[in-house]
Amino acid sequence: MSAPGWGRVFRLGVGAKHVERDVNEELAFHIEMRARKLIAAGVAPDAAREQAMGQFGDLAVVRAECLDIGHRKERDVQRANHFHESLQDAGYALRALRHHAGFAAVVLLTLGIGIGANTAIFTLIDALLLRTLPVPRAEELVTIGDPTRINSVSTGGPRTDIFSYPLYADLRDRNRLVTGLFASGRTGRLDVFVDRPTTGAPTGGGGAEPEHPRGRLVSGNYFAVLGIRPVVGRAFTDAEDRVAGESPVVVISHAYWERRFAGDRGAVGRTISVNGTPLTIIGVAPAGFFGDIVGQAADIWIPLTMQPALMPHRAWLTDRNTSWLLLMGRRAPGVTLTQARGGFTTLVRQVLEEQGNTPAGAGLSTLSAKGPTVDVASGAKGFSRVRSIFGESLLTLMAAVGLVLLIACANVANLLLARAAARGKEIGVRMALGAGRARLVRQLLTESVVLAAAGGALGLAFATWGSTALLRLASGGPSPIPLDARLDWRVLGFAAALSLMTALLFGLAPALRATRVELASVLRAQSRGVSGGLGAAGGRRLGPGKLLVMLQVALSLLLLVGTSMLVRSMRRLERVDTGLTRDELLIVTVDAGSAGYGQERLAALSRDLLDRARRLPGVASATLSENGIFSGTESVTTLQIDGFTARTDDDTTANYDRVGPDYFRTIGARLLQGRDIRAGDDERAAKVAVVNATMAHFYWPDGSAVGRRVRIDSQTYDVVGVVADIRDHDLRDQPARRLYLSVFQTPDLPTQLTLELRAAGDPARLVVPARRALLAADASLLVTDDQPLTELMAQSVSRERLVSRVVTFFGALALALAALGLYGVMAYATLRRTSEFGLRMALGAEPRDVTRMVLGEAARLVAGGVLVGLPVALVATRLLRSQLFGVEAVDPPSIALALVVLGASAALAGYLPAARAARVGPLVALRAE
């Protein structure tokens, strides 16, 4: 039997239909009233209705206007109601969480770690990959050459990835593709003394130690092209580019100004001594401007024309064969990147043809049939080597912390499911009193949003600390990489969006589950039997809680497999055969050029330093080289081989180093044929060379290399030995073709020497004695570096170590969260089955049977997660291929290790509830009822 009145009784007075109904009723009422008045005046009913309609006007227009007014009012009312209800929900959520402080603390810590980790990684991604230079109209900037070679210097021929000063001057004056083109280059180590304000005389006597700020040599138009105006004083002008040595001025950064001069405006006009040259501070850059290099903030900028004064005996301003400058400019109106690339390529070819030069080194990798190709790219994000090293790794870490956040969300969702089960009767009473399901879902989601917002705020605190810790870990030392990792609007927006997303991820499913109840059953049931719990009755079918646990297991397995592969890759990288005795060598670099040594004195100094190093107690042997081992410098030359026909231009190039006597014996390299470089291989003897195995096999595959000849720059060298391949620059790369020349047989000795000292014990103990012994030869020498080779090698794999350590940490965290999730579900399921376990025990079941039953259920959950996660892991780990060394994309040992670790953790998490279930007796079961 129907009850037609009930629909109207429970019809809610909200919504679009309510407005239409009210408007229709209102219009009908007015027409009816007019019709009645006409009928009372004697008009027939039908005619009266027609006249009333006519007097009312166009009913459709009036109805449309009324509906528009009604809908606007309805929206205002609903907006006000929603706002008021949201405030009520937020207040209720805060009170509820305050009453359940333990639950709230666990959830906030879980979310804070997950959101904080993601925000910390995103902060670095923002600073390194997304953020543009803090200059006006950064999108107009373009880089010319290789933007990663920020501190490179190359001799032997012009290049097209970095540029010589004469080539830069030609490009600056002859191009119409950019409105301004500046150059910047390395300064090397700077020794700076700040003057006394009262006397103006540079301090530094009396044994005072100099400061070592980070500097950059730049062209006079540097600040003008970037659009930077100093906040105090002035910037460089074109006059600073005219005459070498006649622009003794410097601009300092805002951070250095505040740190060293306490923000005193009187700092402008003061004199500082830089490498013994007095320079006058003429300006202070604005706050936030760190220069043109991301990840290497500059403290001071010095005109390029001061290079000869700061670096004596290095003719970098006039030598077309010394390339050391990065170039950046602003695109002229209407010029595209493609047009700029083609235009600069054509111009460089013209200049090189006019000079009769051929590009050397890396430029050969971009040679076409018509000449070199110059790379032109957007300069909006500046130059950066750090970006090329860590960019891909940061994306890997972002994926790892994303998995951790998903696992954290699953854990929180399980906690909310358990809490919803405990509140089942409360929710049922509310629904019985008339609360709609949508309204209750919104209220429960508000609690989730409050939790996520608080977790996001906590995550921002974690992110601030975490991003600094990551930069310090990446730098390999106590000082973090100088990257601007502040919390800008992008980071805050990311954290807010992430918090909202996590609220939906962990809050929506529990809210929907909690409000899907049968009122009659809920009102009759006790709290333990309320629906909406983690699992299903008796644990015989999968509930949402168990599905979430399987998801956690799958995600954890994915992260553990990746972690295991990265750790194995790192260990293989650290243990790779380098072809030398890594644990016994101390590498000391001495800069003689800054002390004023010319070519006529370098040979005697080199022999003196070598002799002093050999006489040190604890030194088994010593030698020297130009480039050193794992120093980051490299030399490339073009050569000619009798009887060899080159197929490509690259076939005639090889890396080389100039080394001292007993070089290979000292570093522990293995000679395959012939002999080592000897003390007698000097300027009076026949020129000799030693080649590595890769070079010998490439040029003389069918015979011995010993006795063959190599021509370099019209000089002929006899090959006297073949040495096994040495990994002396990069542990990951395969050894390239390399030859070694005697340092005392080359026309120009290097002004920067690297001494390799082989210790009889721990090489770290030789650092101080070696420095003292070398400075005893000349106190004005500059020892720029002195580290054991093991430390240099560790720094060369800082990227791999960063990824390995961070992913391992988050892998362990994910494993712990997954184990906690499994423990929580099994503990809750065991509690719900107390009566069943008691009955089984009363009927004769043994405790081990109950333990086996509970452990079997936990094992099925883990097995389900593994079945889902393993195929995903096999596919996803292929994305790590470029970051692995000596480990295949599908690595069975890594998978086996991940499964063992996951299984052991799951066994522990499942055993605790199983042991509790085995202790349940009949009396305990009766009390539970």
Coordinates of N, CA and C in Angstrom, one line a residue, residues 168-326:
Y168 N 85.4 34.5 -28.1 CA 84.3 35.2 -27.5 C 84.2 36.6 -28.1
A169 N 85.3 37.3 -28.1 CA 85.3 38.7 -28.6 C 84.8 38.8 -30.1
D170 N 85.2 37.8 -30.9 CA 84.7 37.8 -32.3 C 83.2 37.6 -32.3
L171 N 82.7 36.6 -31.5 CA 81.3 36.3 -31.5 C 80.5 37.5 -31.0
R172 N 81.0 38.1 -30.0 CA 80.3 39.3 -29.3 C 80.1 40.4 -30.3
D173 N 81.2 40.7 -31.1 CA 81.2 41.9 -32.0 C 80.6 41.6 -33.3
R174 N 80.5 40.4 -33.8 CA 80.1 40.1 -35.1 C 78.7 39.5 -35.3
N175 N 78.0 39.1 -34.2 CA 76.7 38.5 -34.3 C 75.6 39.5 -34.2
R176 N 74.5 39.2 -34.8 CA 73.2 40.0 -34.7 C 72.1 39.1 -34.2
L177 N 72.4 38.0 -33.5 CA 71.4 37.1 -33.1 C 71.0 37.4 -31.6
V178 N 71.9 38.0 -30.9 CA 71.6 38.4 -29.5 C 71.9 39.9 -29.3
T179 N 71.1 40.5 -28.4 CA 71.3 41.9 -28.1 C 72.5 42.1 -27.2
G180 N 72.9 41.1 -26.5 CA 74.1 41.2 -25.7 C 74.7 39.8 -25.4
L181 N 76.0 39.7 -25.4 CA 76.6 38.4 -25.2 C 77.7 38.5 -24.1
F182 N 77.5 37.9 -23.0 CA 78.5 38.0 -21.9 C 79.3 36.7 -21.8
A183 N 80.4 36.7 -21.2 CA 81.3 35.5 -20.9 C 81.6 35.5 -19.4
S184 N 81.7 34.2 -18.9 CA 82.1 34.0 -17.5 C 83.0 32.8 -17.5
G185 N 84.0 32.8 -16.6 CA 84.9 31.7 -16.5 C 85.4 31.6 -15.0
R186 N 86.1 30.5 -14.8 CA 86.6 30.1 -13.5 C 87.6 31.1 -13.0
T187 N 87.7 31.2 -11.7 CA 88.8 32.0 -11.0 C 89.8 31.1 -10.4
G188 N 89.4 29.8 -10.1 CA 90.2 29.0 -9.3 C 90.1 29.4 -7.8
R189 N 90.9 28.9 -7.0 CA 90.9 29.3 -5.6 C 91.4 30.8 -5.4
L190 N 90.6 31.5 -4.6 CA 90.9 32.9 -4.4 C 91.4 33.1 -2.9
D191 N 92.5 33.8 -2.8 CA 93.0 34.2 -1.4 C 92.7 35.6 -1.2
V192 N 91.8 35.9 -0.3 CA 91.2 37.3 -0.2 C 91.5 37.8 1.2
F193 N 92.1 39.0 1.3 CA 92.2 39.8 2.6 C 91.4 41.0 2.5
V194 N 90.7 41.4 3.5 CA 89.9 42.6 3.5 C 90.7 43.7 4.2
D195 N 90.6 44.9 3.7 CA 91.4 46.0 4.3 C 90.9 46.5 5.7
R196 N 91.7 47.2 6.3 CA 91.3 47.9 7.6 C 90.7 49.2 7.1
P197 N 89.5 49.5 7.6 CA 88.8 50.7 7.1 C 89.6 52.0 7.4
T198 N 90.4 52.0 8.5 CA 91.0 53.2 8.9 C 92.3 53.6 8.1
T199 N 92.9 52.5 7.6 CA 94.2 52.8 6.9 C 94.1 52.5 5.4
G200 N 93.1 51.5 5.0 CA 93.1 51.1 3.6 C 94.1 50.2 3.2
A201 N 95.0 49.8 4.2 CA 96.1 48.8 3.8 C 95.6 47.4 4.0
P202 N 95.8 46.6 3.0 CA 95.3 45.2 3.1 C 95.9 44.5 4.3
T203 N 95.1 43.8 5.0 CA 95.6 43.0 6.1 C 96.0 41.6 5.6
G204 N 96.8 40.9 6.3 CA 97.2 39.6 5.9 C 98.6 39.3 6.4
G205 N 99.2 40.3 6.9 CA 100.5 40.0 7.5 C 100.3 39.3 8.8
G206 N 101.5 39.0 9.4 CA 101.5 38.4 10.7 C 100.9 37.1 10.8
G207 N 100.9 36.3 9.6 CA 100.4 35.0 9.6 C 98.9 34.9 9.5
A208 N 98.2 36.0 9.2 CA 96.7 35.9 9.1 C 96.4 35.0 7.9
E209 N 95.3 34.2 8.1 CA 94.8 33.3 7.1 C 93.9 34.0 6.1
P210 N 94.0 33.8 4.8 CA 93.1 34.5 3.9 C 91.7 33.8 3.9
E211 N 90.7 34.6 3.4 CA 89.4 34.0 3.1 C 89.4 33.4 1.7
H212 N 88.5 32.5 1.5 CA 88.4 31.8 0.2 C 87.0 31.9 -0.4
P213 N 86.5 33.1 -0.7 CA 85.2 33.2 -1.2 C 85.1 32.7 -2.6
R214 N 83.9 32.3 -3.1 CA 83.7 31.8 -4.4 C 83.6 33.0 -5.4
G215 N 84.4 32.9 -6.4 CA 84.4 34.0 -7.4 C 84.1 33.6 -8.8
R216 N 84.0 34.6 -9.7 CA 83.7 34.4 -11.1 C 84.3 35.5 -11.9
L217 N 85.1 35.2 -12.9 CA 85.6 36.2 -13.9 C 84.5 36.4 -14.9
V218 N 84.1 37.7 -15.1 CA 83.0 37.9 -16.1 C 83.3 39.1 -16.9
S219 N 82.7 39.2 -18.1 CA 82.9 40.3 -19.0 C 82.2 41.6 -18.5
G220 N 82.6 42.7 -19.0 CA 82.0 44.0 -18.5 C 80.6 44.1 -18.7
N221 N 80.0 43.4 -19.7 CA 78.5 43.6 -19.9 C 77.7 42.5 -19.2
Y222 N 78.3 41.8 -18.2 CA 77.7 40.7 -17.5 C 76.4 41.2 -16.9
F223 N 76.4 42.2 -16.0 CA 75.2 42.6 -15.3 C 74.2 43.3 -16.2
A224 N 74.7 44.0 -17.3 CA 73.8 44.6 -18.2 C 73.0 43.6 -19.0
V225 N 73.6 42.5 -19.4 CA 72.9 41.5 -20.2 C 71.8 40.8 -19.3
L226 N 72.2 40.5 -18.1 CA 71.3 39.8 -17.2 C 70.2 40.8 -16.6
G227 N 70.4 42.1 -16.8 CA 69.4 43.0 -16.3 C 69.5 43.2 -14.8
I228 N 70.7 43.1 -14.2 CA 70.8 43.2 -12.7 C 71.4 44.6 -12.4
R229 N 70.8 45.3 -11.5 CA 71.2 46.6 -11.0 C 71.7 46.5 -9.6
P230 N 72.9 46.8 -9.2 CA 73.3 46.7 -7.8 C 72.4 47.6 -6.9
V231 N 72.3 47.1 -5.7 CA 71.5 47.9 -4.7 C 72.4 49.0 -4.1
V232 N 73.7 48.9 -4.1 CA 74.6 49.9 -3.7 C 75.7 50.0 -4.7
G233 N 76.1 51.2 -5.0 CA 77.2 51.4 -6.0 C 76.8 51.1 -7.4
R234 N 77.7 50.7 -8.2 CA 77.5 50.5 -9.7 C 78.0 49.1 -10.1
A235 N 77.6 48.7 -11.3 CA 78.0 47.5 -11.9 C 79.2 47.7 -12.9
F236 N 79.7 46.7 -13.5 CA 80.8 46.9 -14.5 C 80.2 47.6 -15.7
T237 N 81.1 48.2 -16.5 CA 80.8 48.8 -17.7 C 81.6 48.2 -18.8
D238 N 81.3 48.6 -20.1 CA 82.1 48.1 -21.2 C 83.6 48.5 -21.1
A239 N 83.9 49.6 -20.3 CA 85.3 50.0 -20.1 C 86.1 48.9 -19.4
E240 N 85.5 48.1 -18.6 CA 86.2 47.1 -17.9 C 86.7 45.9 -18.8
D241 N 86.3 46.0 -20.1 CA 86.7 44.9 -21.0 C 87.8 45.4 -22.0
R242 N 88.3 46.6 -21.8 CA 89.2 47.1 -22.9 C 90.6 46.7 -22.7
V243 N 91.2 47.0 -21.5 CA 92.7 46.8 -21.4 C 92.9 45.9 -20.2
A244 N 93.8 44.9 -20.5 CA 94.1 43.9 -19.5 C 94.8 44.5 -18.3
G245 N 94.3 44.2 -17.1 CA 94.9 44.6 -15.9 C 94.6 46.0 -15.4
E246 N 93.8 46.8 -16.2 CA 93.5 48.2 -15.8 C 92.1 48.4 -15.3
S247 N 91.5 47.3 -14.8 CA 90.1 47.4 -14.2 C 90.1 46.7 -12.8
P248 N 90.9 47.3 -11.8 CA 91.0 46.6 -10.5 C 89.8 46.9 -9.6
V249 N 88.6 46.3 -10.1 CA 87.4 46.6 -9.4 C 86.7 45.2 -9.2
V250 N 85.7 45.2 -8.3 CA 85.0 44.0 -8.0 C 83.6 44.3 -7.5
V251 N 82.6 43.5 -7.9 CA 81.2 43.6 -7.4 C 81.0 42.4 -6.5
I252 N 80.4 42.6 -5.3 CA 80.2 41.5 -4.3 C 78.7 41.2 -4.2
S253 N 78.5 39.9 -3.8 CA 77.1 39.5 -3.7 C 76.4 40.1 -2.4
H254 N 75.1 40.1 -2.4 CA 74.4 40.7 -1.2 C 74.7 39.8 0.0
A255 N 74.8 38.5 -0.2 CA 75.0 37.6 0.9 C 76.4 37.8 1.5
Y256 N 77.4 38.0 0.6 CA 78.8 38.2 1.1 C 78.9 39.6 1.8
W257 N 78.2 40.5 1.2 CA 78.1 41.9 1.8 C 77.6 41.8 3.3
E258 N 76.5 41.1 3.5 CA 76.0 41.0 4.8 C 76.8 40.1 5.7
R259 N 77.4 39.1 5.2 CA 78.2 38.1 6.0 C 79.5 38.8 6.4
R260 N 80.2 39.4 5.5 CA 81.5 39.9 5.7 C 81.6 41.4 6.1
F261 N 80.6 42.2 5.7 CA 80.6 43.6 6.0 C 79.4 44.1 6.8
A262 N 78.6 43.1 7.2 CA 77.4 43.4 8.1 C 76.5 44.4 7.4
G263 N 76.4 44.4 6.1 CA 75.5 45.2 5.3 C 75.9 46.7 5.4
D264 N 77.2 47.0 5.6 CA 77.6 48.4 5.7 C 77.7 49.0 4.3
R265 N 77.0 50.1 4.0 CA 77.1 50.7 2.7 C 78.4 51.3 2.5
G266 N 79.2 51.5 3.5 CA 80.5 52.0 3.3 C 81.5 51.0 2.8
A267 N 81.0 49.7 2.6 CA 81.9 48.7 2.0 C 82.3 49.1 0.6
V268 N 81.3 49.8 -0.1 CA 81.6 50.2 -1.5 C 82.7 51.3 -1.4
G269 N 83.8 51.1 -2.1 CA 84.9 52.0 -2.1 C 86.1 51.4 -1.3
R270 N 85.9 50.4 -0.5 CA 87.0 49.8 0.2 C 87.8 48.8 -0.7
T271 N 89.0 48.5 -0.3 CA 89.9 47.7 -1.1 C 90.1 46.3 -0.4
I272 N 90.0 45.3 -1.3 CA 90.4 44.0 -0.8 C 91.5 43.5 -1.7
S273 N 92.3 42.6 -1.1 CA 93.4 42.0 -1.8 C 93.0 40.6 -2.3
V274 N 93.0 40.4 -3.6 CA 92.6 39.1 -4.2 C 93.8 38.5 -4.9
N275 N 94.4 37.4 -4.4 CA 95.6 36.8 -4.9 C 96.7 37.8 -5.0
G276 N 96.8 38.7 -4.0 CA 97.9 39.7 -4.0 C 97.6 40.9 -4.8
T277 N 96.5 41.0 -5.5 CA 96.1 42.2 -6.3 C 95.1 43.0 -5.6
P278 N 95.3 44.3 -5.4 CA 94.3 45.1 -4.7 C 93.1 45.4 -5.7
L279 N 91.9 45.2 -5.2 CA 90.7 45.4 -6.0 C 89.8 46.3 -5.2
T280 N 89.1 47.2 -5.8 CA 88.1 48.1 -5.1 C 86.7 47.6 -5.3
I281 N 86.0 47.6 -4.2 CA 84.6 47.2 -4.3 C 83.8 48.4 -4.9
I282 N 83.1 48.1 -6.0 CA 82.3 49.2 -6.6 C 80.8 49.0 -6.5
G283 N 80.3 47.8 -6.1 CA 78.9 47.6 -6.1 C 78.5 46.4 -5.3
V284 N 77.3 46.3 -4.9 CA 76.7 45.1 -4.2 C 75.5 44.7 -5.0
A285 N 75.5 43.4 -5.4 CA 74.4 42.8 -6.2 C 73.1 42.7 -5.3
P286 N 71.9 42.7 -5.9 CA 70.7 42.6 -5.1 C 70.6 41.3 -4.4
A287 N 69.8 41.3 -3.4 CA 69.5 40.1 -2.6 C 68.8 39.0 -3.5
G288 N 69.3 37.8 -3.3 CA 68.7 36.7 -4.1 C 69.4 36.4 -5.4
F289 N 70.3 37.3 -5.8 CA 71.0 37.1 -7.1 C 72.3 36.3 -6.7
F290 N 72.4 35.1 -7.2 CA 73.6 34.3 -6.9 C 74.5 34.1 -8.1
G291 N 74.2 34.7 -9.2 CA 75.0 34.6 -10.4 C 74.3 33.8 -11.5
D292 N 75.1 33.3 -12.5 CA 74.6 32.6 -13.6 C 74.7 31.1 -13.5
I293 N 75.3 30.6 -12.4 CA 75.5 29.2 -12.2 C 74.6 28.7 -11.1
V294 N 73.7 27.7 -11.4 CA 72.9 27.1 -10.4 C 73.7 26.0 -9.7
G295 N 73.7 26.1 -8.4 CA 74.5 25.2 -7.6 C 75.9 25.6 -7.3
Q296 N 76.3 26.8 -7.7 CA 77.6 27.4 -7.4 C 77.5 28.9 -7.2
A297 N 76.9 29.3 -6.1 CA 76.7 30.7 -5.9 C 78.0 31.5 -5.8
A298 N 78.1 32.6 -6.4 CA 79.3 33.4 -6.4 C 79.2 34.5 -5.3
D299 N 80.4 34.7 -4.7 CA 80.5 35.8 -3.7 C 81.0 37.1 -4.3
I300 N 81.9 37.0 -5.2 CA 82.4 38.2 -5.9 C 82.5 37.9 -7.4
W301 N 82.4 39.0 -8.1 CA 82.6 39.0 -9.6 C 83.7 40.0 -9.9
I302 N 84.6 39.5 -10.8 CA 85.8 40.2 -11.2 C 85.9 40.4 -12.7
P303 N 86.3 41.5 -13.2 CA 86.3 41.7 -14.7 C 87.3 40.6 -15.3
L304 N 86.9 40.1 -16.5 CA 87.8 39.2 -17.2 C 89.2 39.8 -17.5
T305 N 89.3 41.0 -17.7 CA 90.6 41.6 -18.0 C 91.5 41.6 -16.8
M306 N 91.1 41.2 -15.6 CA 92.0 41.1 -14.5 C 92.5 39.7 -14.4
Q307 N 92.2 38.8 -15.3 CA 92.7 37.4 -15.3 C 94.2 37.3 -15.2
P308 N 95.0 38.1 -16.0 CA 96.4 37.9 -16.0 C 97.0 38.4 -14.6
A309 N 96.4 39.3 -14.0 CA 96.9 39.8 -12.6 C 96.6 38.7 -11.6
L310 N 95.4 38.1 -11.7 CA 95.1 37.1 -10.7 C 95.7 35.7 -10.9
M311 N 96.0 35.4 -12.2 CA 96.6 34.1 -12.6 C 97.9 34.4 -13.4
P312 N 99.0 34.8 -12.8 CA 100.2 35.1 -13.6 C 100.7 33.9 -14.4
H313 N 101.3 34.2 -15.5 CA 101.9 33.3 -16.4 C 100.8 32.4 -17.1
R314 N 99.6 32.9 -17.2 CA 98.6 32.1 -17.9 C 97.9 33.1 -18.9
A315 N 98.3 33.0 -20.2 CA 97.9 34.0 -21.2 C 96.5 33.6 -21.7
W316 N 95.5 33.6 -20.9 CA 94.2 33.1 -21.3 C 93.5 34.2 -22.1
L317 N 93.8 35.4 -22.0 CA 93.1 36.5 -22.7 C 93.6 36.6 -24.2
T318 N 94.7 36.1 -24.5 CA 95.3 36.2 -25.8 C 95.4 34.9 -26.6
D319 N 95.3 33.8 -25.9 CA 95.6 32.5 -26.5 C 94.3 32.0 -27.1
R320 N 94.2 31.8 -28.4 CA 93.0 31.2 -29.0 C 92.9 29.7 -28.8
N321 N 93.9 29.1 -28.3 CA 93.9 27.7 -28.1 C 93.5 27.3 -26.6
T322 N 93.3 28.3 -25.8 CA 92.9 28.0 -24.4 C 91.4 28.4 -24.3
S323 N 90.6 27.4 -24.1 CA 89.2 27.6 -24.0 C 88.7 27.4 -22.6
W324 N 88.0 28.4 -22.1 CA 87.7 28.4 -20.6 C 86.4 29.2 -20.3
L325 N 85.7 29.7 -21.3 CA 84.6 30.6 -21.0 C 83.2 30.0 -21.4
L326 N 82.2 30.3 -20.6 CA 80.8 30.0 -20.9 C 80.2 31.3 -21.5

